């Protein structure tokens, strides 16, 4: 087995990266994709197998610390570079980017809002991938409406005791720690003031339910997290103050939506790549189908969508790197890029014709994976509302 390439970044770069370094970084990702990922993706996806070796290699490359500050052992990459990495990987296999994305949202919550002791204790172990996990927000009756969660934490001396259930949690089985959103004051009005976010590591009282059998986004585990008299030290309350959890959790979603947008770009570009290649190989009526006007119309729309999605995602990433509020930009990128992924994969399926229904071809995976991007990290219906509200706020009559 070829070793994973080492991604060596110079220290003290902050949230910027030299163009040559970035190019070398992305080249290392490309080599890894070619040697290690592309040969195994079909086997893992079709059989829904957790890619343990690839996860270990991603840890060796530093991807579990991609956006964690260098002072904590992470790579400290700007969001623009991180987005390009996600686009590159997703153009071949989207699912594996979810393994480190969910983890990095958890890490971002600790890095942005945690106490100095919490940062010193947890972030170095997050950065190496020694501890991996994700974000535990969704419940059976609370998805987009996070304020409707029912998981409750009550103070008991130096601990909190937590009871409740989370669902559709990425990395549930193979992760060991999660940023867990709970109600510390169920009677608070407005509801968000009673919400808190915890660093919840697996221990007594914390169990996982059955892995969901999914249409797409396979090989990454999604399951329930069940908390029954789960006792956790009070010093694992992120920031150390109750009532801040809603803003801590939703603040991390900006990076999450940039990631989903980047995944959408990858899927849109990957579908375009496959369709372009196939259209030049497949012949009808004595010539490649790429020379037929009907196929050219499809390709013209596909390449435009993919390009526009990339530009929107890079715009949102740049705003995030500048430290600006970018929920509108991230929402625009997530909305457009995810819809572009769906549309490009559908058009690629039409270009492939009957062969698109065969699992011997990669394109059917892009089609299965793309719809999730319209749902995850906030539905596209919600994104459009966020975009409109922010736009109207910035442009009063």
XYZ file of C-alpha atoms in Angstrom, residues 78-84 87 254-255 257-259 261-262 265 306-334 336-337 387 391:
49
model
C -8.190 29.479 5.046
C -11.719 28.516 4.062
C -10.890 29.212 0.415
C -8.250 26.465 0.389
C -10.431 24.152 2.430
C -13.267 24.605 -0.073
C -10.949 23.725 -2.958
C -14.380 20.323 -4.287
C -21.505 28.968 8.072
C -18.448 26.745 7.622
C -22.713 25.404 4.443
C -19.523 26.429 2.677
C -18.494 22.783 2.869
C -21.544 24.190 -1.307
C -18.050 22.900 -2.090
C -19.439 22.082 -6.780
C -20.553 24.345 -12.392
C -18.558 27.523 -12.942
C -21.150 29.773 -11.305
C -21.400 27.420 -8.325
C -17.625 27.503 -7.879
C -17.508 31.303 -7.979
C -20.322 31.661 -5.420
C -18.595 29.195 -3.105
C -15.248 30.939 -3.355
C -16.995 34.279 -2.670
C -18.551 32.899 0.527
C -15.238 31.329 1.565
C -13.396 34.614 1.090
C -15.967 36.442 3.229
C -15.552 33.804 5.955
C -11.764 34.244 5.837
C -12.172 38.000 6.267
C -14.104 37.341 9.454
C -17.297 38.829 8.048
C -20.802 37.616 8.747
C -21.524 35.495 5.684
C -24.749 33.608 6.321
C -26.263 35.148 3.179
C -23.217 34.380 1.032
C -22.893 30.862 2.445
C -26.608 30.305 1.943
C -26.432 31.501 -1.663
C -23.487 29.230 -2.376
C -25.065 26.231 -0.666
C -27.033 27.261 -5.924
C -24.213 24.704 -5.783
C -31.000 34.964 1.665
C -31.057 40.988 1.416
